[in-house]
Short mmCIF file of C-alpha atoms and ligand atoms in Angstrom, two decimals:
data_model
loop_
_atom_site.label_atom_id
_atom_site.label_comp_id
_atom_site.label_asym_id
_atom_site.label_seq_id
_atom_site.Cartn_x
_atom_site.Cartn_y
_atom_site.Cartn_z
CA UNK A 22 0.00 0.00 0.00
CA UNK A 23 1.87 3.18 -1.01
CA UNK A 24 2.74 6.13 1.84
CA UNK A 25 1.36 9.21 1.14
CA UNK A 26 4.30 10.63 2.93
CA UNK A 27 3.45 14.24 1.36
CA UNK A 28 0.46 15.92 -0.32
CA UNK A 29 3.11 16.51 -3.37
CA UNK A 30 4.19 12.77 -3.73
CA UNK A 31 2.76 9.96 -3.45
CA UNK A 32 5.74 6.69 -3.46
CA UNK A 33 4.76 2.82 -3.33
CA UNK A 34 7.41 0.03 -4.27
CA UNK A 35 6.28 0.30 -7.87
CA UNK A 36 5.09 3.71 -8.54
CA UNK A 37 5.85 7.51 -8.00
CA UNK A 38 3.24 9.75 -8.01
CA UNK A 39 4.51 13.65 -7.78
CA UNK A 40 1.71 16.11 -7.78
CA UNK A 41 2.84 19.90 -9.29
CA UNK A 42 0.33 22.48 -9.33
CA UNK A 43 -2.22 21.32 -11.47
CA UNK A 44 -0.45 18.35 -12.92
CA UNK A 45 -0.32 14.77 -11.37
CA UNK A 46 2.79 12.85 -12.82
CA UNK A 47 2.61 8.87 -12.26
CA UNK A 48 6.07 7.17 -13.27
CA UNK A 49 5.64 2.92 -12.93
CA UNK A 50 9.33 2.52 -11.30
CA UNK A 51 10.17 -1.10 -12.48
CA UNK A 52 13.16 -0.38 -14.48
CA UNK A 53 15.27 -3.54 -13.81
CA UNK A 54 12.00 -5.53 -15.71
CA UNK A 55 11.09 -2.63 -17.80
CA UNK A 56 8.21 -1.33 -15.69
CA UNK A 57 6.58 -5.11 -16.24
CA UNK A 58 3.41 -4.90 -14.72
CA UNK A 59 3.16 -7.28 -11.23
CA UNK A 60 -0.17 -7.66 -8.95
CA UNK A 61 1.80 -4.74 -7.22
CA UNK A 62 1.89 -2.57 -10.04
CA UNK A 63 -2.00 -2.72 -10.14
CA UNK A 64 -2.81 -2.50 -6.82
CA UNK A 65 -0.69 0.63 -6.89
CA UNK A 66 -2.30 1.99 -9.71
CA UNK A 67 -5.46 1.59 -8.72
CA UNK A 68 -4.85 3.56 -5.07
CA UNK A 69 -2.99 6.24 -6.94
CA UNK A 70 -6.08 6.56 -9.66
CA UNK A 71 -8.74 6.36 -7.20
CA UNK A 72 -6.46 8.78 -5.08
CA UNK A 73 -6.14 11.05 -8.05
CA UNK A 74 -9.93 10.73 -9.50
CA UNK A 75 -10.33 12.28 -6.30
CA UNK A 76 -8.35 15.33 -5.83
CA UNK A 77 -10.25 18.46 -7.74
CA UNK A 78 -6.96 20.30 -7.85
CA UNK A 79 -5.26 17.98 -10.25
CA UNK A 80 -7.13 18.68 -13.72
CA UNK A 81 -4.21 16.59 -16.23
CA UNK A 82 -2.18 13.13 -15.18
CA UNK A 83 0.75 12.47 -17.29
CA UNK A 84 1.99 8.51 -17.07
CA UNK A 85 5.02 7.13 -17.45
CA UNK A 86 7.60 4.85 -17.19
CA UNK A 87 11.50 4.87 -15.43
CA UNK A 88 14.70 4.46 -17.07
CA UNK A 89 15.09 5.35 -20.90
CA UNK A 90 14.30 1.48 -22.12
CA UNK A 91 10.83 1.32 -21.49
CA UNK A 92 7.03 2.93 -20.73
CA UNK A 93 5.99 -1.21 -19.81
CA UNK A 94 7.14 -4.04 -21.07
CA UNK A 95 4.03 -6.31 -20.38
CA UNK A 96 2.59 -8.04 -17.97
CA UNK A 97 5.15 -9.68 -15.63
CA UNK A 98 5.43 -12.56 -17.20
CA UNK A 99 6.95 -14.51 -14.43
CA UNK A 100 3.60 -14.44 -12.77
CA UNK A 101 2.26 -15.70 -15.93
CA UNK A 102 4.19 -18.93 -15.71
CA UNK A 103 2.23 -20.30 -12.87
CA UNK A 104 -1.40 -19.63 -13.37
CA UNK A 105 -4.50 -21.87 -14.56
CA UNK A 106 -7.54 -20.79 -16.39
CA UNK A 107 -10.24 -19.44 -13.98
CA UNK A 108 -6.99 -16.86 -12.10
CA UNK A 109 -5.94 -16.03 -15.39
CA UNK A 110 -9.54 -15.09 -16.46
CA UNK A 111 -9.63 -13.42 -12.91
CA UNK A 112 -6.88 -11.00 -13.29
CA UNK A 113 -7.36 -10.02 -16.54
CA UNK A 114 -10.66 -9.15 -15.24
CA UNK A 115 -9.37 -7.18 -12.40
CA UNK A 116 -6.67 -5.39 -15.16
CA UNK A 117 -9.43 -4.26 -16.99
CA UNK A 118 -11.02 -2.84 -14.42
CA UNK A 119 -8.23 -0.92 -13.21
CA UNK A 120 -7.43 0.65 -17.07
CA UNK A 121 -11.02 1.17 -16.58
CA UNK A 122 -10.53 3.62 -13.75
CA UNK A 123 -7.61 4.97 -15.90
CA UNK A 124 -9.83 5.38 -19.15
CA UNK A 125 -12.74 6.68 -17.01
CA UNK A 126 -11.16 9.66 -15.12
CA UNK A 127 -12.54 12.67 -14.99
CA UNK A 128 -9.28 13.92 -15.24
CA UNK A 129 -7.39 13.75 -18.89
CA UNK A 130 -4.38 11.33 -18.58
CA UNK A 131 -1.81 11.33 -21.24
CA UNK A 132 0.47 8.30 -22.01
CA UNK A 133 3.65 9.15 -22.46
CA UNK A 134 5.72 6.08 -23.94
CA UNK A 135 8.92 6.71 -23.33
CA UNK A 136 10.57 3.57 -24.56
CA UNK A 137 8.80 -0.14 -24.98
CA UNK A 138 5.10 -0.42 -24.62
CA UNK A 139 4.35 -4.20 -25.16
CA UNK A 140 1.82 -6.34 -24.62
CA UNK A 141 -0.42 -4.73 -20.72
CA UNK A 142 2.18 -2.09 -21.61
CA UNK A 143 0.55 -0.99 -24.81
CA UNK A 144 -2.00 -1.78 -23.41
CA UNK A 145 -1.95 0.66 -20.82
CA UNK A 146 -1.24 3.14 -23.01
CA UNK A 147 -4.78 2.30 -25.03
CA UNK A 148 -6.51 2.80 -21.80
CA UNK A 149 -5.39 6.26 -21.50
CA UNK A 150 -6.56 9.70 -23.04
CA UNK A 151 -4.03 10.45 -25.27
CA UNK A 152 -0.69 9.29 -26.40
CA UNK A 153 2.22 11.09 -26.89
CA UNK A 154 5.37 8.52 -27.97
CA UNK A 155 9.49 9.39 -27.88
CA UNK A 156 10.92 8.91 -31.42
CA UNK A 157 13.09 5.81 -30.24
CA UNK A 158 9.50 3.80 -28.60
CA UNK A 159 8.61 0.90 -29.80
CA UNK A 160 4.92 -0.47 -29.62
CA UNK A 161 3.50 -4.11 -30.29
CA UNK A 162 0.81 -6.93 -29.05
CA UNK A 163 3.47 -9.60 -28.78
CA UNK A 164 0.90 -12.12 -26.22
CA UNK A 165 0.35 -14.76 -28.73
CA UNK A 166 4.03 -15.77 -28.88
CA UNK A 167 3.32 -16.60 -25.39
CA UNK A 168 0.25 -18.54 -26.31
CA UNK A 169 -1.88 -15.45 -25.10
CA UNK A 170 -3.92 -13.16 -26.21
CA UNK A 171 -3.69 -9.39 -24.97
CA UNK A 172 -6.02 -9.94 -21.75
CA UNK A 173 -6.41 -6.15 -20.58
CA UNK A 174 -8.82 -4.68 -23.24
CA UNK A 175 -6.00 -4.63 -26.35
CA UNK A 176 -8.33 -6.59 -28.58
CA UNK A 177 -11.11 -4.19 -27.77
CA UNK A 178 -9.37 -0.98 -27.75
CA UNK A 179 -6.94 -1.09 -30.46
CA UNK A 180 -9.47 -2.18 -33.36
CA UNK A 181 -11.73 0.92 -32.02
CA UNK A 182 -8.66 3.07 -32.58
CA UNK A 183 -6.85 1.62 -35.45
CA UNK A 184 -9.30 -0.39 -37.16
CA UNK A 185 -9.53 -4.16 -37.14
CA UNK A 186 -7.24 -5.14 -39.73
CA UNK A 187 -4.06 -3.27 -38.43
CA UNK A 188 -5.11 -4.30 -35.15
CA UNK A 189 -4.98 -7.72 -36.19
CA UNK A 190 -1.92 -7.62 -38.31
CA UNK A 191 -0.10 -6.61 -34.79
CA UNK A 192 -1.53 -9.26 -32.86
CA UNK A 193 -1.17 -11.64 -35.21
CA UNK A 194 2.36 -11.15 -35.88
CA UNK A 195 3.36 -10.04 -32.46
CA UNK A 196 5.14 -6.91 -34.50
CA UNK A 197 7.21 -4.28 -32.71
CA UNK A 198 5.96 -1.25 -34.51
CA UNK A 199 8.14 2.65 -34.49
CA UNK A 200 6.68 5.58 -32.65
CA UNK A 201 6.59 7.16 -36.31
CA UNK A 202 4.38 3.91 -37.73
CA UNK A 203 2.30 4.06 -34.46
CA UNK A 204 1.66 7.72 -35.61
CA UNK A 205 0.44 6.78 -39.27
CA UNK A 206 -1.79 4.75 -37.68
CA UNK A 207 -3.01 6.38 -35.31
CA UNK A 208 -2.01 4.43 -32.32
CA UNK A 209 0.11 7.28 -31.22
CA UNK A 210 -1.56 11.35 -31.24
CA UNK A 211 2.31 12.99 -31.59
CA UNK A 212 6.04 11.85 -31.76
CA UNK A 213 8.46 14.15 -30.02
CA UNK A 214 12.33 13.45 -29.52
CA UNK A 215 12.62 10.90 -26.20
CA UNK A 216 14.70 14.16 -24.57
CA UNK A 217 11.76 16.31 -24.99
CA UNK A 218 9.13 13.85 -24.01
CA UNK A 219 8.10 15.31 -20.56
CA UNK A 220 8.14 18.96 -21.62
CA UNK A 221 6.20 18.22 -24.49
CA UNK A 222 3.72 16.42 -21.96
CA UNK A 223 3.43 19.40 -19.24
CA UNK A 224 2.96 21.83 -22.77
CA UNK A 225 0.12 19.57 -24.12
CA UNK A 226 -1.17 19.22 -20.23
CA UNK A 227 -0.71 23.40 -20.20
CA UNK A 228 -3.02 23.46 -23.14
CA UNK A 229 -5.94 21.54 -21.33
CA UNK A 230 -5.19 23.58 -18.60
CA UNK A 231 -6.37 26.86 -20.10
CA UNK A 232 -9.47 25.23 -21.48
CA UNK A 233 -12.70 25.83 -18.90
CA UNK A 234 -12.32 22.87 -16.47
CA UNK A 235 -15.92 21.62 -16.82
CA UNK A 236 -15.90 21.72 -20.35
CA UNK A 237 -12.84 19.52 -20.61
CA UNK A 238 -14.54 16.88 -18.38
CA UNK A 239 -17.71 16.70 -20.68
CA UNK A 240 -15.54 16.42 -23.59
CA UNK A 241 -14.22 13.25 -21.66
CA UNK A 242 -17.88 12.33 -21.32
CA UNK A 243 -19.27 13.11 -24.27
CA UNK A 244 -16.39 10.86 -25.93
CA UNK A 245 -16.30 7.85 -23.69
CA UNK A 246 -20.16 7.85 -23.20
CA UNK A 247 -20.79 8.20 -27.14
CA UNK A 248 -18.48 6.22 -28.67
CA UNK A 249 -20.34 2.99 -28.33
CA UNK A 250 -23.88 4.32 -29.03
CA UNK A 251 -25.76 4.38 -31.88
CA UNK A 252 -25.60 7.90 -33.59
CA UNK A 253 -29.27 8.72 -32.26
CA UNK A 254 -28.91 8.03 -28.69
CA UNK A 255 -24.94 9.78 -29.14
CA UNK A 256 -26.33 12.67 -30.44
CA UNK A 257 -28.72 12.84 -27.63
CA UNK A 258 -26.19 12.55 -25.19
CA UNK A 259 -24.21 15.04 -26.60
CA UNK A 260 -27.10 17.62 -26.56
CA UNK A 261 -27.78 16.94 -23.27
CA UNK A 262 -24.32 17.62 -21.78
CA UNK A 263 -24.03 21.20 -23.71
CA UNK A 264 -26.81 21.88 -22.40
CA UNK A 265 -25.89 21.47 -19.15
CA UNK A 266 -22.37 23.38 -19.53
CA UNK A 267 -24.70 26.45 -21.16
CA UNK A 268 -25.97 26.93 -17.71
CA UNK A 269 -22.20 27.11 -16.39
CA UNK A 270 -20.67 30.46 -14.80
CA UNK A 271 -17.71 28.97 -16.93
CA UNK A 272 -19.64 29.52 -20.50
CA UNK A 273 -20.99 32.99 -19.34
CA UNK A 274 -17.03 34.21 -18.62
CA UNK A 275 -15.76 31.98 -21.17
CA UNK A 276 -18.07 34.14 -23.94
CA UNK A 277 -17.57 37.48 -22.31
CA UNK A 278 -13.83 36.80 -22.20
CA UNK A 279 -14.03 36.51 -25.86
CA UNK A 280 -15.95 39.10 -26.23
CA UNK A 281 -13.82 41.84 -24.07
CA UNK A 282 -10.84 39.99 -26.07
CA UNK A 283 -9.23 39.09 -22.80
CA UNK A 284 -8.06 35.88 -20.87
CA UNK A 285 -10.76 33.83 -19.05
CA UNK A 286 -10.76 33.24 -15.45
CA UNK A 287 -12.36 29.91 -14.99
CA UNK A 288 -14.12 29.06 -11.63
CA UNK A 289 -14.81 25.55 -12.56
CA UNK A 290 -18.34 26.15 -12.10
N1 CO8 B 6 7.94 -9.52 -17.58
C1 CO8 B 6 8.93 -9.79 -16.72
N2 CO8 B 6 10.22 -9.43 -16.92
C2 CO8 B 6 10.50 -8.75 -18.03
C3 CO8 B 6 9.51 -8.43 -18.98
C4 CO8 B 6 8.18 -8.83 -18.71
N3 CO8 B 6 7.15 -8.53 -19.54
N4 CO8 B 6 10.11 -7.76 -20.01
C5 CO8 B 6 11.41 -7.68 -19.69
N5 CO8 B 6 11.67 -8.27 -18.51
C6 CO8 B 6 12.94 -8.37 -17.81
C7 CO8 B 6 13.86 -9.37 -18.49
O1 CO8 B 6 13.54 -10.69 -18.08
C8 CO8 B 6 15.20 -8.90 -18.00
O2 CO8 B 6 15.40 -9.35 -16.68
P1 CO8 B 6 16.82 -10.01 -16.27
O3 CO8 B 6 17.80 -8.87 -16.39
O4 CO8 B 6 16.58 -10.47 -14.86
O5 CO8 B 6 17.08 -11.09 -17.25
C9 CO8 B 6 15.04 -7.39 -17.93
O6 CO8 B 6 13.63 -7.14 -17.90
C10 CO8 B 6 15.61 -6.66 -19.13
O7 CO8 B 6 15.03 -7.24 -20.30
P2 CO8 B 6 15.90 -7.82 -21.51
O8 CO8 B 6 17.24 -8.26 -21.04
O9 CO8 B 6 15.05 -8.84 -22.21
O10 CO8 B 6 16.06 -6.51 -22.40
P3 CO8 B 6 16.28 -6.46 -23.98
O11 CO8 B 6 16.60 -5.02 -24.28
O12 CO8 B 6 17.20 -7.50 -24.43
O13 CO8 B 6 14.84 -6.81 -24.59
C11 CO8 B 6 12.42 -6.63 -24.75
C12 CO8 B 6 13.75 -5.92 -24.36
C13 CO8 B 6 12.41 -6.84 -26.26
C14 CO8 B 6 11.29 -5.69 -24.35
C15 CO8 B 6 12.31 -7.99 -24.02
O14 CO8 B 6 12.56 -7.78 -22.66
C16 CO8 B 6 10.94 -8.63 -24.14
O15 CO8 B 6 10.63 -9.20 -25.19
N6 CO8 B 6 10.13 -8.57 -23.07
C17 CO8 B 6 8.83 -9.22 -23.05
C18 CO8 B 6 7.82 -8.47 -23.88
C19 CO8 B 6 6.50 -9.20 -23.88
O16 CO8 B 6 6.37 -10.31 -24.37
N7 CO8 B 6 5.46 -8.55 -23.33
C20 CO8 B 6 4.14 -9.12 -23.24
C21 CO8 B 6 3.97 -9.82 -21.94
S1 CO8 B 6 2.45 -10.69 -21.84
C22 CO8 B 6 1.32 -9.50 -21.51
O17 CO8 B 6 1.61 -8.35 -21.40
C23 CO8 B 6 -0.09 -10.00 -21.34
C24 CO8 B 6 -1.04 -8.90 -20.89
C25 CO8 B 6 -2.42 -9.46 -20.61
C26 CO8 B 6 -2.45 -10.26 -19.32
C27 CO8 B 6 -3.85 -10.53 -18.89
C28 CO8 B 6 -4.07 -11.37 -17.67
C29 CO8 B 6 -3.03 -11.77 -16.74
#
């Protein structure tokens, strides 16, 4: 169970979690397995997520891995060795629910793959907002050499993204694919140099922070709610939420700010 030893860090075994300003940033601090992801890992990240999912005053969470080899290699695959069907269905069930948690914030949280992202590493990075990869990453669905499939939502979530077919093609050949390929196809939003990778994150997380608070988190809404709906019921949805932010104080200074050609002050309300 991590310590929070201090309301601007939060330090388990496996993870760091440093809170600056308005900006969470989680670090999974494996390095000597390449951030592999244990039972530790996940109980970890789900007490810093729920943690974070909780604190109003963090409004982006960037996520990332130690040491310049990897974001997450994987699951640890040494606990793989040992287990039957019914645990192996169970913890992929509880991995999914913890990306869940991830995918479901409130709060924006942006992936940034600073090295490998293979197999729960990638798909980690799937569960996330948005994905920001260093020039020398490398990304892939390797499970089936293992006699696996990818077990924490990568056969869901990367079709959505990429389509089936490229989906497939990585799964199927267990493929390490380049930050700039993950870019053409879509896996990754940007590719940045690996030395600028955490400045670029805090400037793309300083972007978000200057939109009106509320609105971001019905974008987040409006998106993860939708996606899955038929266009009808979407659409619905969608109405429903603007409407709601219409009635904000945010819209009314976010207008008149526009209007008086000045900066808004947003009071998250
Ligand atoms: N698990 C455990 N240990 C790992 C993992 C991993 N996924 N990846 C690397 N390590 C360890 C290595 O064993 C090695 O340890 P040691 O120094 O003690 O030998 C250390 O990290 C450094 O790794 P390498 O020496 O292999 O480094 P290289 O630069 O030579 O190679 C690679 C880097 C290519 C990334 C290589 O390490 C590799 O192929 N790793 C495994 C990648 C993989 O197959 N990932 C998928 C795992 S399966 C999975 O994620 C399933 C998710 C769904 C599960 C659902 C329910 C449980």
């Amino acid at each position: 169970m991590p310590d929070a030893a201090a309301s601007e860090a939060i330090l388990s075994d496996t993870l760091l979690c440093e809170i600056e300003g308005r900006i969470a940033t989680v670090t999974l601090k494996r390095p000597q397995v390449l951030n592999a992801l244990n039972a530790q890992v996940f109980d970890d990240l789900e007490y810093v997520f729920t943690y974070l999912a909780k604190d109003a005053s963090v409004r982006v969470i960037l996520l990332t891995g130690s040491g310049e080899k990897a974001f997450a290699a994987g699951a640890d695959i040494k606990e793989l060795a040992e287990i039957g069907r019914f645990q192996a269905q169970a913890l992929s069930r509880r991995g999914q629910r913890i990306f869940r948690l991830i995918e479901t914030c409130d709060t924006p949280v942006i992936a940034l793959i600073n090295g490998f992202a293979l197999g729960g590493g990638c798909e980690l990075a799937l569960a996330c907002t948005l994905r920001i990869a260093a020039d020398t990453a490398k990304l892939g669905l390797p499970e089936a050499r293992l006699g696996l499939i990818p077990g924490y939502g990568g056969t869901q979530r990367l079709p959505r993204l990429i389509g089936p077919s490229a989906a497939l093609k990585m799964m199927l050949t267990g493929e390490r694919i380049s930050a700039a390929e993950a870019l053409r196809l879509g896996l990754v939003d940007e590719v940045v140099p690996a030395a600028d990778l955490l400045a670029h994150g805090r400037e793309l997380a300083a972007a978000i922070l200057s939109m009106a608070p509320l609105a971001v988190t019905a974008c987040l809404e409006a998106v993860s709610k939708g996606v899955d709906r038929d266009l009808e019921d979407a659409l619905r949805l969608e109405s429903r939420i603007f409407g709601r932010l219409a009635a904000t104080e945010d819209k009314s200074e976010g207008v008149q700010a526009f209007l008086e050609k000045r900066v808004p002050t947003w009071a998250g309300r």
